[in-house]
Amino acid sequence: MEMPKAELVDMAGLRASGIWKKPPGVRTLWRWVAQGKLPSYKIGRVRLFDPREIAGIIRNKYRVAAFHE
């Protein structure tokens, strides 16, 4: 997985960042934000995301162990 640039993006930018091969739907992502699974930053009326931070969470928290581990 290629690491995206360090910048804050909106929901469309998060989906286009390349974190996922097939990005989840917008409703699913907003549900994960509401549940606290995805970190976000609210600046004024806009909610922004750091793709690098989310990629790190996915890589570390939802890693599947291989048989030899």
JSON list of C-alpha atoms in Angstrom, two decimals:
[
{"chain": "A", "resi": 1, "resn": "MET", "atom": "CA", "xyz": [0.00, 0.00, 0.00]},
{"chain": "A", "resi": 2, "resn": "GLU", "atom": "CA", "xyz": [1.41, 3.35, -1.01]},
{"chain": "A", "resi": 3, "resn": "MET", "atom": "CA", "xyz": [1.42, 5.99, 1.72]},
{"chain": "A", "resi": 4, "resn": "PRO", "atom": "CA", "xyz": [-0.61, 9.08, 0.82]},
{"chain": "A", "resi": 5, "resn": "LYS", "atom": "CA", "xyz": [0.77, 12.59, 1.28]},
{"chain": "A", "resi": 6, "resn": "ALA", "atom": "CA", "xyz": [0.47, 14.17, 4.73]},
{"chain": "A", "resi": 7, "resn": "GLU", "atom": "CA", "xyz": [-2.41, 16.59, 4.34]},
{"chain": "A", "resi": 8, "resn": "LEU", "atom": "CA", "xyz": [-5.98, 16.95, 5.53]},
{"chain": "A", "resi": 9, "resn": "VAL", "atom": "CA", "xyz": [-8.67, 16.02, 3.03]},
{"chain": "A", "resi": 10, "resn": "ASP", "atom": "CA", "xyz": [-12.46, 15.91, 2.93]},
{"chain": "A", "resi": 11, "resn": "MET", "atom": "CA", "xyz": [-14.49, 12.72, 2.51]},
{"chain": "A", "resi": 12, "resn": "ALA", "atom": "CA", "xyz": [-14.07, 12.67, -1.28]},
{"chain": "A", "resi": 13, "resn": "GLY", "atom": "CA", "xyz": [-10.32, 13.12, -0.87]},
{"chain": "A", "resi": 14, "resn": "LEU", "atom": "CA", "xyz": [-10.20, 10.34, 1.70]},
{"chain": "A", "resi": 15, "resn": "ARG", "atom": "CA", "xyz": [-11.94, 7.92, -0.66]},
{"chain": "A", "resi": 16, "resn": "ALA", "atom": "CA", "xyz": [-9.59, 8.95, -3.51]},
{"chain": "A", "resi": 17, "resn": "SER", "atom": "CA", "xyz": [-6.42, 8.77, -1.37]},
{"chain": "A", "resi": 18, "resn": "GLY", "atom": "CA", "xyz": [-5.61, 5.17, -2.30]},
{"chain": "A", "resi": 19, "resn": "ILE", "atom": "CA", "xyz": [-5.85, 3.71, 1.20]},
{"chain": "A", "resi": 20, "resn": "TRP", "atom": "CA", "xyz": [-8.31, 1.07, 0.02]},
{"chain": "A", "resi": 21, "resn": "LYS", "atom": "CA", "xyz": [-8.28, -0.87, -3.25]},
{"chain": "A", "resi": 22, "resn": "LYS", "atom": "CA", "xyz": [-12.06, -0.44, -3.35]},
{"chain": "A", "resi": 23, "resn": "PRO", "atom": "CA", "xyz": [-13.06, 2.38, -0.97]},
{"chain": "A", "resi": 24, "resn": "PRO", "atom": "CA", "xyz": [-16.02, 1.85, 1.36]},
{"chain": "A", "resi": 25, "resn": "GLY", "atom": "CA", "xyz": [-19.18, 3.79, 0.69]},
{"chain": "A", "resi": 26, "resn": "VAL", "atom": "CA", "xyz": [-19.67, 7.29, 2.00]},
{"chain": "A", "resi": 27, "resn": "ARG", "atom": "CA", "xyz": [-22.39, 6.19, 4.43]},
{"chain": "A", "resi": 28, "resn": "THR", "atom": "CA", "xyz": [-20.11, 3.49, 5.83]},
{"chain": "A", "resi": 29, "resn": "LEU", "atom": "CA", "xyz": [-17.28, 5.96, 6.33]},
{"chain": "A", "resi": 30, "resn": "TRP", "atom": "CA", "xyz": [-19.56, 8.45, 8.10]},
{"chain": "A", "resi": 31, "resn": "ARG", "atom": "CA", "xyz": [-20.83, 5.63, 10.34]},
{"chain": "A", "resi": 32, "resn": "TRP", "atom": "CA", "xyz": [-17.22, 4.74, 11.25]},
{"chain": "A", "resi": 33, "resn": "VAL", "atom": "CA", "xyz": [-16.57, 8.40, 12.08]},
{"chain": "A", "resi": 34, "resn": "ALA", "atom": "CA", "xyz": [-19.66, 8.51, 14.33]},
{"chain": "A", "resi": 35, "resn": "GLN", "atom": "CA", "xyz": [-18.56, 5.28, 16.05]},
{"chain": "A", "resi": 36, "resn": "GLY", "atom": "CA", "xyz": [-15.07, 6.69, 16.63]},
{"chain": "A", "resi": 37, "resn": "LYS", "atom": "CA", "xyz": [-13.34, 4.14, 14.40]},
{"chain": "A", "resi": 38, "resn": "LEU", "atom": "CA", "xyz": [-11.96, 6.80, 12.05]},
{"chain": "A", "resi": 39, "resn": "PRO", "atom": "CA", "xyz": [-10.24, 9.89, 13.48]},
{"chain": "A", "resi": 40, "resn": "SER", "atom": "CA", "xyz": [-11.29, 13.21, 12.00]},
{"chain": "A", "resi": 41, "resn": "TYR", "atom": "CA", "xyz": [-10.84, 16.91, 12.65]},
{"chain": "A", "resi": 42, "resn": "LYS", "atom": "CA", "xyz": [-13.66, 19.42, 12.57]},
{"chain": "A", "resi": 43, "resn": "ILE", "atom": "CA", "xyz": [-12.55, 22.84, 11.43]},
{"chain": "A", "resi": 44, "resn": "GLY", "atom": "CA", "xyz": [-15.47, 25.25, 11.32]},
{"chain": "A", "resi": 45, "resn": "ARG", "atom": "CA", "xyz": [-18.26, 23.41, 9.53]},
{"chain": "A", "resi": 46, "resn": "VAL", "atom": "CA", "xyz": [-15.95, 21.05, 7.64]},
{"chain": "A", "resi": 47, "resn": "ARG", "atom": "CA", "xyz": [-14.82, 17.61, 8.81]},
{"chain": "A", "resi": 48, "resn": "LEU", "atom": "CA", "xyz": [-11.36, 16.69, 7.54]},
{"chain": "A", "resi": 49, "resn": "PHE", "atom": "CA", "xyz": [-9.30, 13.50, 7.64]},
{"chain": "A", "resi": 50, "resn": "ASP", "atom": "CA", "xyz": [-5.58, 12.69, 7.65]},
{"chain": "A", "resi": 51, "resn": "PRO", "atom": "CA", "xyz": [-5.12, 9.78, 5.19]},
{"chain": "A", "resi": 52, "resn": "ARG", "atom": "CA", "xyz": [-1.71, 8.87, 6.66]},
{"chain": "A", "resi": 53, "resn": "GLU", "atom": "CA", "xyz": [-3.17, 8.54, 10.15]},
{"chain": "A", "resi": 54, "resn": "ILE", "atom": "CA", "xyz": [-6.07, 6.41, 8.91]},
{"chain": "A", "resi": 55, "resn": "ALA", "atom": "CA", "xyz": [-3.74, 4.19, 6.85]},
{"chain": "A", "resi": 56, "resn": "GLY", "atom": "CA", "xyz": [-1.63, 3.60, 9.96]},
{"chain": "A", "resi": 57, "resn": "ILE", "atom": "CA", "xyz": [-4.69, 2.65, 12.00]},
{"chain": "A", "resi": 58, "resn": "ILE", "atom": "CA", "xyz": [-5.87, 0.22, 9.34]},
{"chain": "A", "resi": 59, "resn": "ARG", "atom": "CA", "xyz": [-2.42, -1.32, 9.01]},
{"chain": "A", "resi": 60, "resn": "ASN", "atom": "CA", "xyz": [-1.84, -1.74, 12.77]},
{"chain": "A", "resi": 61, "resn": "LYS", "atom": "CA", "xyz": [-5.29, -2.33, 14.21]},
{"chain": "A", "resi": 62, "resn": "TYR", "atom": "CA", "xyz": [-6.88, -4.47, 11.53]},
{"chain": "A", "resi": 63, "resn": "ARG", "atom": "CA", "xyz": [-3.86, -6.53, 10.54]},
{"chain": "A", "resi": 64, "resn": "VAL", "atom": "CA", "xyz": [-4.50, -10.21, 9.86]},
{"chain": "A", "resi": 65, "resn": "ALA", "atom": "CA", "xyz": [-1.87, -12.56, 11.26]},
{"chain": "A", "resi": 66, "resn": "ALA", "atom": "CA", "xyz": [-0.32, -15.10, 8.91]},
{"chain": "A", "resi": 67, "resn": "PHE", "atom": "CA", "xyz": [-0.14, -18.77, 9.86]},
{"chain": "A", "resi": 68, "resn": "HIS", "atom": "CA", "xyz": [3.53, -18.52, 10.86]},
{"chain": "A", "resi": 69, "resn": "GLU", "atom": "CA", "xyz": [2.96, -15.64, 13.32]}
]
